[in-house]
Amino acid sequence: MLTAAILVPLAGAVALLVPRWSQRSARLFAVAVAAVPLLLLVAAWLRFDIGSDALFQLVEEVEWIPTLGVAYRVGVDGIALAVAATSALLFTAAVAYPVDTQGRPRGYYAWLLFLEAVSLGLFLSLDLLVFYVFFDLSLVGMYFLIARWGHEGARAAALKFFLYTLAGSLVMLLAILGLVLATDPITFSMPELIARQPLAGQGTRAGMVLLGLLFGLGVKTPVVPLHTWLPPAHVDAPAPASAILAGVLLKMGTFGMIRIPFSMMRDTFSRYALALAIVAVVSIVYGALVALGQEHLKRRIAYTSVNHMGYTVLGIAAAGGLLSGSEQARQLALTGATVEMVAHGLITGALFLITGSFWQRGGTFDLDAYGGLAGRTRGLTGATVLAAFASLGLPGLAGFVAEFQIFVGTFAVYPVLAGIGLLGVLITAALFLQMLQRLFFGDLPERWSAFPDLRPSEAATLGVMLAFVVAIGVYPRWLLDVVHAASGVLIGS
C-alpha cells in the first residue's frame, strides 16, 4: 500500500513523457494520478492502530545492500502518516489548481508527480540512506518547476534554492555517515538506530554529528539565518509550486529533525535543545517582523513560513529539552509541532494558491495595487479571510490547535522563550489583518471594476483544503489521536 503510494505518481510522471497529451488531458490525468496516493494513505489511516505499542506500522521491507545494512524500508508512525497524508492532499490540490503551463503541460505535470513520489518516499522511508536519496531528489523536481515555469528572475531563484539546499544536504550526509558508522554491525535502519541510540555518551563526536544534522535540516526548514533562499524561491515560483514548497518541502526539515536527531540522539539533542529553541524564537519574531514590512503579497506570505516553522522547531526543541520530567508537557509540544506541520501546510498552501489567483487576474503582487475587492469577489475574499485568520491562530481553526499545544508544552520547559515567542503571534495577527485591509477594503480601483471572482475549479480546491482547516480546529481529535500515539512512544510517556 505505502509502496504503491510512491510508485503510482512516479509511473504517472513517466507516462506524461509520451508526446500525445493536450493541456486538458494532461491535467485531468495528473489529477487522477495525484489522487491515488491520497486514497491509499486514507486507507492506511483507517488501518492504523493507535493503541499499538509499536512505533512503526504497515512496514514493507526489501533488502537492497545487505553488507551495509541498507534496505528499501517504508512504514508509518502517527507523525509520518499525518504529514504524508497532508502532502498527498496538497499535491492533488496543486495539480488541480488552474495555472498557465506556458505551452508545456506534460513537463509541468510530470515534475509535479515526480515531486509527489519523492516527497512521499521521504516521509514514508524507514531507511536513512533511502531517506537521504529522496531528500536530494526533491531538489531536482522543485528546481525545474521554479526555473521553467516561474516568473521573472526564476532561474536565479531556482539556482539559489538548489545550491543552498544541496550544500545543507551534503553536510547532513556527512553527519548521517558519522551516526551510522557508530553502529556495529552497520545499519541504516531507522527503527534500529532509534532503538540503539548509537552515539549516546559520546560528547564531542555526538555534538558534531548533531550540529551537522541540524544544519542540513535547518536549511530546508528554513530557520534563521539559513532562510535566505526561501523568499526568492517563493516569489518567482508558479503559485502551485509555492504551495508545495511551503506545504511539503519545508516539512522535510522539521520532519527530519523529529525522525533523526530527536529520535536517534536523545541525550545529545537534549544538551543542544536550548540553543535550538533560541534560534526558533528568533525565527518566530524575525519572520513576523520582516513579513509585516513587505509590500509584496507573495514575499509577505513567504516570510510567515519562517515565522511558523519557528513554532514547529520550538515545539520540537521543547519536547527534546529534557531526558525525563514534564513528560506530558513535552508530549504536548511534540504533538503541537506535528499538528503545526499539517496546519501550516494546508493554510499556507491555500494562501499561495490564492496569490496565483491574484496574479492571473491582476498581473502583480503589489499590495498597494489592490483594494476594495470585498464587494466584488466574495469567494476570493472569504477564502483569503479564512486562511489568514487560521494562520494568525484564531480559535476554532487549525493554527490555534497547533500553537496552543506548542506553547503549553514549551512553558513547562522554557517559560521565558515561550513568552517571547508569543510576541510572534501578536505580530502575525497584525500583518495578516493589515494584508486583508489592503487587499479587500477601501475604495475599489477603477481598473478592477471587472475583477473576476474564483472560478469553480479554484473554489472547489480551496474549499476542500479550508474544510480540513476548519475540521481540525473544531474537532481535532481525529488528527490528535494518531499523532499523540507516536509522540507518546518517542517521549516515553
Coordinates of C-alpha atoms in Angstrom, one line a residue:
M1 CA 0.0 0.0 0.0
L2 CA 2.7 2.5 1.0
T3 CA 5.0 1.4 -1.8
A4 CA 2.1 1.9 -4.3
A5 CA 1.6 5.5 -2.9
I6 CA 5.2 6.2 -4.0
L7 CA 5.3 4.3 -7.3
V8 CA 1.9 5.4 -8.8
P9 CA 2.8 9.1 -9.2
L10 CA 6.3 8.1 -10.4
A11 CA 4.7 6.0 -13.1
G12 CA 2.3 8.8 -13.9
A13 CA 5.2 11.2 -14.4
V14 CA 6.9 8.7 -16.8
A15 CA 3.6 8.3 -18.7
L16 CA 3.4 12.0 -19.3
L17 CA 6.7 11.9 -21.2
V18 CA 4.8 10.4 -24.1
P19 CA 4.1 13.3 -26.6
R20 CA 0.4 12.8 -27.0
W21 CA -1.1 14.9 -24.3
S22 CA -3.1 18.1 -24.7
Q23 CA -3.3 20.7 -21.9
R24 CA -6.7 19.4 -20.7
S25 CA -5.9 15.7 -20.9
A26 CA -2.5 16.1 -19.2
R27 CA -4.2 18.0 -16.3
L28 CA -7.0 15.5 -15.9
F29 CA -4.6 12.6 -16.0
A30 CA -2.3 14.2 -13.5
V31 CA -5.2 15.0 -11.1
A32 CA -6.4 11.4 -11.2
V33 CA -2.9 10.0 -10.6
A34 CA -2.1 12.5 -7.8
A35 CA -5.3 11.5 -6.0
V36 CA -4.3 7.8 -5.9
P37 CA -1.7 8.2 -3.1
L38 CA -4.2 10.3 -1.1
L39 CA -6.7 7.4 -1.3
L40 CA -4.0 4.9 -0.3
L41 CA -3.0 6.9 2.7
V42 CA -6.6 7.3 3.8
A43 CA -6.8 3.5 3.7
A44 CA -3.6 3.3 5.7
W45 CA -5.1 5.8 8.2
L46 CA -8.1 3.5 8.6
R47 CA -5.8 0.5 9.2
F48 CA -3.5 2.4 11.7
D49 CA -3.8 1.1 15.2
I50 CA -3.5 4.0 17.7
G51 CA -3.5 1.6 20.6
S52 CA -0.4 -0.3 19.4
D53 CA 2.8 -0.2 21.4
A54 CA 4.8 -0.5 18.2
L55 CA 6.2 2.8 16.9
F56 CA 6.0 1.9 13.2
Q57 CA 3.2 0.1 11.4
L58 CA 2.4 -1.1 7.9
V59 CA 6.1 -1.8 7.4
E60 CA 7.3 -3.1 4.0
E61 CA 11.0 -4.1 3.6
V62 CA 13.2 -5.5 0.8
E63 CA 16.9 -5.9 1.1
W64 CA 19.0 -3.6 -1.1
I65 CA 22.7 -3.6 0.1
P66 CA 22.9 -6.2 2.9
T67 CA 26.6 -5.6 3.6
L68 CA 25.9 -2.0 4.6
G69 CA 22.6 -2.7 6.3
V70 CA 20.7 -0.8 3.6
A71 CA 17.2 -1.9 2.6
Y72 CA 14.1 -0.4 0.9
R73 CA 12.1 0.1 4.1
V74 CA 8.8 2.0 4.4
G75 CA 6.3 2.3 7.2
V76 CA 4.5 4.9 9.3
D77 CA 4.1 6.2 12.8
G78 CA 1.3 8.7 13.5
I79 CA 3.6 11.6 12.7
A80 CA 4.6 10.3 9.3
L81 CA 1.1 9.3 8.5
A82 CA -0.3 12.8 9.2
V83 CA 2.4 14.6 7.3
A84 CA 2.3 12.2 4.3
A85 CA -1.5 12.3 4.0
T86 CA -1.4 16.1 4.2
S87 CA 1.3 16.2 1.5
A88 CA -0.8 13.9 -0.8
L89 CA -3.8 16.2 -0.4
L90 CA -1.6 19.3 -1.2
F91 CA -0.2 17.7 -4.3
T92 CA -3.7 16.8 -5.5
A93 CA -4.8 20.4 -4.9
A94 CA -1.7 21.8 -6.6
V95 CA -2.2 19.7 -9.7
A96 CA -5.9 20.6 -9.9
Y97 CA -5.4 24.3 -9.4
P98 CA -5.5 26.2 -12.8
V99 CA -2.2 27.6 -13.9
D100 CA -0.5 28.8 -17.1
T101 CA 1.8 26.0 -18.1
Q102 CA 3.3 28.2 -20.8
G103 CA 2.5 25.6 -23.5
R104 CA 4.4 22.8 -21.7
P105 CA 1.7 20.9 -19.8
R106 CA 3.4 17.5 -20.0
G107 CA 6.6 18.6 -18.4
Y108 CA 4.8 20.7 -15.7
Y109 CA 2.6 17.9 -14.5
A110 CA 5.3 15.3 -14.8
W111 CA 7.6 17.2 -12.5
L112 CA 4.7 17.7 -10.0
L113 CA 4.0 14.0 -10.0
F114 CA 7.7 13.2 -9.7
L115 CA 7.9 15.6 -6.7
E116 CA 4.9 13.9 -5.1
A117 CA 6.6 10.5 -5.4
V118 CA 9.9 11.5 -3.9
S119 CA 8.2 13.6 -1.1
L120 CA 6.0 10.7 0.0
G121 CA 9.1 8.4 -0.3
L122 CA 10.9 10.6 2.2
F123 CA 8.0 10.8 4.7
L124 CA 7.4 7.0 4.5
S125 CA 11.0 5.9 4.5
L126 CA 12.4 3.9 7.4
D127 CA 15.9 3.7 6.0
L128 CA 18.3 6.5 6.5
L129 CA 20.0 6.2 3.1
V130 CA 16.7 5.9 1.2
F131 CA 15.6 9.0 3.2
Y132 CA 18.6 10.9 2.0
V133 CA 18.1 9.8 -1.6
F134 CA 14.6 11.1 -1.6
F135 CA 15.7 14.3 0.3
D136 CA 18.1 15.2 -2.5
L137 CA 15.7 14.1 -5.4
S138 CA 13.2 16.6 -4.1
L139 CA 15.6 19.4 -5.1
V140 CA 15.5 18.3 -8.7
G141 CA 11.8 18.5 -9.1
M142 CA 11.4 21.9 -7.4
Y143 CA 14.4 23.3 -9.3
F144 CA 12.8 22.6 -12.7
L145 CA 9.3 23.8 -11.6
I146 CA 10.8 27.2 -10.5
A147 CA 13.3 27.6 -13.3
R148 CA 11.0 26.6 -16.2
W149 CA 7.5 27.8 -15.1
G150 CA 8.4 30.7 -12.7
H151 CA 8.2 34.4 -13.0
E152 CA 10.9 37.0 -13.8
G153 CA 14.1 36.0 -12.1
A154 CA 13.1 32.4 -11.8
R155 CA 16.4 30.9 -12.9
A156 CA 18.4 32.8 -10.4
A157 CA 15.9 31.9 -7.6
A158 CA 16.0 28.2 -8.7
L159 CA 19.8 28.2 -8.7
K160 CA 20.0 29.8 -5.2
F161 CA 17.4 27.3 -3.9
F162 CA 19.3 24.3 -5.3
L163 CA 22.7 25.3 -4.2
Y164 CA 21.7 26.3 -0.6
T165 CA 19.7 23.1 0.0
L166 CA 22.3 20.9 -1.7
A167 CA 25.0 22.4 0.5
G168 CA 22.8 21.7 3.5
S169 CA 22.1 18.1 2.4
L170 CA 25.8 17.4 1.9
V171 CA 26.6 18.5 5.4
M172 CA 23.7 16.3 6.6
L173 CA 25.2 13.3 4.6
L174 CA 28.5 13.6 6.5
A175 CA 26.5 13.6 9.8
I176 CA 24.5 10.6 8.7
L177 CA 27.6 8.7 8.0
G178 CA 29.0 9.7 11.4
L179 CA 25.9 8.4 13.0
V180 CA 25.7 5.1 11.1
L181 CA 29.4 4.3 11.4
A182 CA 28.9 4.2 15.2
T183 CA 26.7 1.1 14.8
D184 CA 28.0 -2.4 14.9
P185 CA 27.0 -4.1 12.7
I186 CA 26.4 -1.2 10.4
T187 CA 22.8 -0.4 9.7
F188 CA 20.8 2.4 8.0
S189 CA 17.5 1.0 9.5
M190 CA 15.7 3.9 11.3
P191 CA 13.9 1.6 13.8
E192 CA 17.3 0.0 14.7
L193 CA 19.0 3.4 15.1
I194 CA 16.2 4.7 17.3
A195 CA 16.5 1.6 19.5
R196 CA 20.3 1.6 19.7
Q197 CA 21.0 5.3 20.2
P198 CA 24.5 4.7 18.7
L199 CA 26.2 7.9 19.8
A200 CA 24.8 8.0 23.4
G201 CA 27.5 9.2 25.8
Q202 CA 30.0 10.3 23.1
G203 CA 30.4 14.0 23.8
T204 CA 32.3 15.8 21.0
R205 CA 31.7 13.4 18.2
A206 CA 28.0 13.2 19.0
G207 CA 27.8 17.0 19.2
M208 CA 29.4 17.4 15.7
V209 CA 27.0 14.8 14.2
L210 CA 24.0 16.6 15.8
L211 CA 25.1 20.0 14.5
G212 CA 25.6 18.6 11.0
L213 CA 22.2 17.1 11.0
L214 CA 20.6 20.3 12.4
F215 CA 22.4 22.4 9.8
G216 CA 21.2 20.4 6.9
L217 CA 17.7 20.1 8.1
G218 CA 17.7 23.8 9.3
V219 CA 18.4 24.9 5.7
K220 CA 15.4 23.0 4.5
T221 CA 13.1 24.1 7.3
P222 CA 14.3 27.0 7.0
V223 CA 15.4 28.6 10.3
V224 CA 17.2 31.9 10.7
P225 CA 19.8 32.6 9.4
L226 CA 19.6 29.7 6.9
H227 CA 16.4 31.0 5.3
T228 CA 17.7 33.4 2.6
W229 CA 16.9 31.1 -0.3
L230 CA 13.2 31.0 0.6
P231 CA 11.8 34.4 -0.3
P232 CA 13.1 34.5 -3.9
A233 CA 12.1 30.9 -4.5
H234 CA 8.6 31.6 -3.4
V235 CA 8.3 34.9 -5.2
D236 CA 9.5 33.5 -8.6
A237 CA 7.8 30.0 -8.5
P238 CA 4.4 29.4 -10.0
A239 CA 1.7 29.5 -7.3
P240 CA 1.1 25.7 -7.1
A241 CA 4.8 25.1 -6.8
S242 CA 5.0 27.7 -4.0
A243 CA 2.2 25.9 -2.2
I244 CA 4.2 22.6 -2.5
L245 CA 7.4 24.4 -1.4
A246 CA 5.6 25.8 1.8
G247 CA 3.3 22.9 2.5
V248 CA 5.6 19.9 1.8
L249 CA 9.3 20.7 1.2
L250 CA 9.7 22.8 4.3
K251 CA 8.2 20.0 6.4
M252 CA 11.1 17.7 5.2
G253 CA 13.3 19.8 7.5
T254 CA 11.2 19.7 10.6
F255 CA 10.1 16.1 10.0
G256 CA 13.7 15.1 9.6
M257 CA 14.5 16.8 13.0
I258 CA 12.0 14.6 14.7
R259 CA 12.9 11.4 12.8
I260 CA 16.7 11.6 13.1
P261 CA 18.4 13.8 15.7
F262 CA 15.4 13.9 18.1
S263 CA 14.7 10.2 18.0
M264 CA 18.2 8.7 17.3
M265 CA 20.3 11.0 19.5
R266 CA 18.1 11.8 22.5
D267 CA 20.8 12.7 25.1
T268 CA 22.8 14.8 22.7
F269 CA 19.7 16.5 21.4
S270 CA 18.7 17.4 25.0
R271 CA 22.0 19.2 25.5
Y272 CA 21.6 21.4 22.4
A273 CA 17.8 21.8 22.7
L274 CA 18.0 25.2 24.4
A275 CA 20.2 26.6 21.7
L276 CA 17.8 25.3 19.1
A277 CA 14.8 26.8 21.0
I278 CA 16.5 30.2 21.0
V279 CA 17.1 30.0 17.2
A280 CA 13.4 29.0 16.9
V281 CA 12.2 32.0 18.9
V282 CA 14.4 34.4 16.8
S283 CA 12.8 32.8 13.7
I284 CA 9.4 33.4 15.1
V285 CA 9.9 37.1 15.9
Y286 CA 12.2 37.9 13.0
G287 CA 9.9 36.2 10.4
A288 CA 6.9 38.0 11.6
L289 CA 8.5 41.5 11.7
V290 CA 10.0 41.1 8.3
A291 CA 6.7 39.8 6.9
L292 CA 5.0 42.9 8.3
G293 CA 7.3 45.2 6.4
Q294 CA 6.7 43.5 3.0
E295 CA 4.8 45.3 0.2
H296 CA 4.9 42.2 -2.0
L297 CA 2.0 39.8 -1.4
K298 CA 3.9 36.6 -2.0
R299 CA 7.0 37.7 -0.2
R300 CA 4.9 38.6 2.8
I301 CA 3.4 35.1 3.0
A302 CA 6.8 33.6 2.4
Y303 CA 8.2 35.2 5.5
T304 CA 5.3 34.0 7.5
S305 CA 6.6 30.5 6.7
V306 CA 9.9 31.4 8.5
N307 CA 7.7 32.5 11.4
H308 CA 5.5 29.4 11.5
M309 CA 8.3 26.9 11.1
G310 CA 9.8 28.6 14.1
Y311 CA 6.8 27.5 16.1
T312 CA 7.4 23.9 14.9
V313 CA 11.1 24.0 15.8
L314 CA 10.3 25.5 19.2
G315 CA 7.9 22.6 19.9
I316 CA 10.5 20.0 18.8
A317 CA 13.2 21.6 20.9
A318 CA 10.9 21.8 24.0
A319 CA 9.9 18.2 23.6
G320 CA 13.6 17.1 23.5
G321 CA 14.8 19.5 26.1
L322 CA 14.7 17.0 28.9
L323 CA 15.5 13.3 29.0
S324 CA 13.0 12.9 31.8
G325 CA 10.4 15.0 33.6
S326 CA 7.4 17.0 32.3
E327 CA 6.6 14.1 30.0
Q328 CA 3.0 15.3 29.5
A329 CA 4.1 18.8 28.5
R330 CA 6.8 17.6 26.2
Q331 CA 4.4 15.2 24.5
L332 CA 2.0 18.2 24.0
A333 CA 4.9 20.2 22.5
L334 CA 5.8 17.4 20.1
T335 CA 2.2 16.8 19.1
G336 CA 1.7 20.5 18.6
A337 CA 4.8 20.7 16.4
T338 CA 3.4 17.9 14.2
V339 CA -0.1 19.5 14.0
E340 CA 1.6 22.8 13.1
M341 CA 3.2 21.0 10.1
V342 CA -0.2 19.8 9.0
A343 CA -1.9 23.1 9.7
H344 CA 0.8 25.3 8.1
G345 CA 0.8 23.0 5.0
L346 CA -3.0 23.4 4.5
I347 CA -3.2 27.1 5.4
T348 CA -0.1 28.5 3.7
G349 CA -0.6 26.1 0.8
A350 CA -4.1 27.7 0.3
L351 CA -2.7 31.2 0.7
F352 CA -0.1 30.6 -2.0
L353 CA -2.7 29.2 -4.4
I354 CA -4.7 32.4 -3.7
T355 CA -1.7 34.5 -4.7
G356 CA -1.8 32.7 -8.0
S357 CA -5.4 33.8 -8.5
F358 CA -4.4 37.4 -7.8
W359 CA -1.5 37.1 -10.4
Q360 CA -3.8 35.6 -13.1
R361 CA -6.3 38.5 -12.6
G362 CA -4.1 41.4 -11.8
G363 CA -0.6 40.5 -13.1
T364 CA 1.0 42.0 -9.9
F365 CA 1.8 41.0 -6.3
D366 CA 2.0 44.6 -5.2
L367 CA -0.3 45.1 -2.2
D368 CA -0.9 48.7 -3.0
A369 CA -2.2 47.9 -6.4
Y370 CA -5.3 46.3 -4.9
G371 CA -8.1 47.3 -2.6
G372 CA -11.8 47.3 -2.3
L373 CA -12.3 43.8 -3.6
A374 CA -14.5 42.6 -0.8
G375 CA -17.7 43.8 -2.5
R376 CA -16.6 42.5 -5.9
T377 CA -15.1 39.0 -5.1
R378 CA -17.0 37.3 -2.3
G379 CA -15.5 33.9 -2.9
L380 CA -11.9 35.1 -3.1
T381 CA -12.4 37.4 -0.1
G382 CA -14.0 34.6 2.0
A383 CA -11.2 32.1 1.2
T384 CA -8.4 34.6 1.9
V385 CA -10.0 35.8 5.2
L386 CA -10.5 32.2 6.4
A387 CA -6.9 31.2 5.5
A388 CA -5.5 34.4 7.1
F389 CA -7.4 34.0 10.3
A390 CA -6.3 30.4 10.5
S391 CA -2.7 31.4 10.0
L392 CA -2.8 34.0 12.8
G393 CA -4.1 31.4 15.2
L394 CA -7.8 32.2 15.6
P395 CA -9.6 29.6 17.9
G396 CA -11.7 27.2 16.1
L397 CA -9.2 26.8 13.2
A398 CA -6.2 24.5 12.8
G399 CA -3.5 27.0 13.6
F400 CA -4.8 27.6 17.1
V401 CA -4.8 23.8 17.9
A402 CA -1.2 23.6 16.9
E403 CA 0.1 26.7 18.5
F404 CA -1.8 26.3 21.8
Q405 CA -0.2 22.9 22.3
I406 CA 3.3 24.1 21.4
F407 CA 3.1 27.0 23.8
V408 CA 1.6 25.0 26.7
G409 CA 4.3 22.4 26.3
T410 CA 7.1 24.9 25.9
F411 CA 6.0 26.8 29.1
A412 CA 6.9 23.8 31.1
V413 CA 10.4 23.5 29.7
Y414 CA 11.4 27.0 28.5
P415 CA 8.9 29.5 30.0
V416 CA 10.9 32.7 29.1
L417 CA 11.3 31.6 25.5
A418 CA 7.6 30.7 25.3
G419 CA 6.7 34.2 26.5
I420 CA 8.9 35.8 23.9
G421 CA 7.6 33.5 21.2
L422 CA 4.0 34.8 21.9
L423 CA 5.1 38.2 20.6
G424 CA 5.3 36.4 17.2
V425 CA 1.6 35.6 17.4
L426 CA 0.7 39.2 18.0
I427 CA 2.8 40.5 15.1
T428 CA 1.4 37.7 12.9
A429 CA -2.1 38.9 13.7
A430 CA -1.2 42.5 12.8
L431 CA 0.4 41.5 9.4
F432 CA -2.5 39.4 8.3
L433 CA -5.1 41.9 9.3
Q434 CA -3.2 44.7 7.5
M435 CA -2.9 42.5 4.4
L436 CA -6.7 41.9 4.4
Q437 CA -7.4 45.6 4.7
R438 CA -5.1 46.5 1.8
L439 CA -6.5 43.8 -0.5
F440 CA -10.2 43.9 0.2
F441 CA -11.2 47.1 1.9
G442 CA -11.2 50.8 1.0
D443 CA -12.1 52.1 -2.5
L444 CA -12.1 49.8 -5.4
P445 CA -9.6 51.0 -8.1
E446 CA -11.4 51.6 -11.5
R447 CA -9.2 49.1 -13.3
W448 CA -10.5 46.3 -11.0
S449 CA -14.2 47.1 -11.7
A450 CA -14.5 43.8 -13.6
F451 CA -12.1 41.8 -11.3
P452 CA -13.4 38.2 -11.6
D453 CA -14.2 36.0 -8.6
L454 CA -12.9 32.5 -8.1
R455 CA -13.6 30.0 -10.8
P456 CA -15.4 26.7 -9.9
S457 CA -12.1 24.7 -10.0
E458 CA -10.4 27.3 -7.8
A459 CA -13.3 27.4 -5.3
A460 CA -13.5 23.6 -5.1
T461 CA -9.8 23.2 -4.5
L462 CA -9.6 25.9 -1.8
G463 CA -12.9 24.7 -0.3
V464 CA -11.5 21.2 0.3
M465 CA -8.3 22.5 1.9
L466 CA -10.0 25.0 4.1
A467 CA -12.6 22.5 5.1
F468 CA -9.8 20.5 6.7
V469 CA -8.6 23.6 8.4
V470 CA -12.0 24.1 10.0
A471 CA -12.3 20.3 10.8
I472 CA -9.0 20.3 12.7
G473 CA -10.0 23.5 14.5
V474 CA -13.5 22.3 15.5
Y475 CA -12.9 18.6 16.1
P476 CA -9.1 17.9 16.2
R477 CA -9.4 14.5 17.9
W478 CA -9.3 12.5 14.6
L479 CA -5.8 14.0 14.0
L480 CA -4.5 14.3 17.6
D481 CA -5.2 10.7 18.4
V482 CA -2.9 9.5 15.6
V483 CA -0.1 12.0 16.3
H484 CA -0.4 11.6 20.1
A485 CA 0.2 7.8 19.8
A486 CA 3.6 8.4 18.1
S487 CA 4.7 11.3 20.3
G488 CA 3.9 9.3 23.4
V489 CA 6.3 6.5 22.3
L490 CA 9.0 8.9 21.3
I491 CA 8.8 10.9 24.6
G492 CA 8.5 7.6 26.6
S493 CA 5.4 8.7 28.5

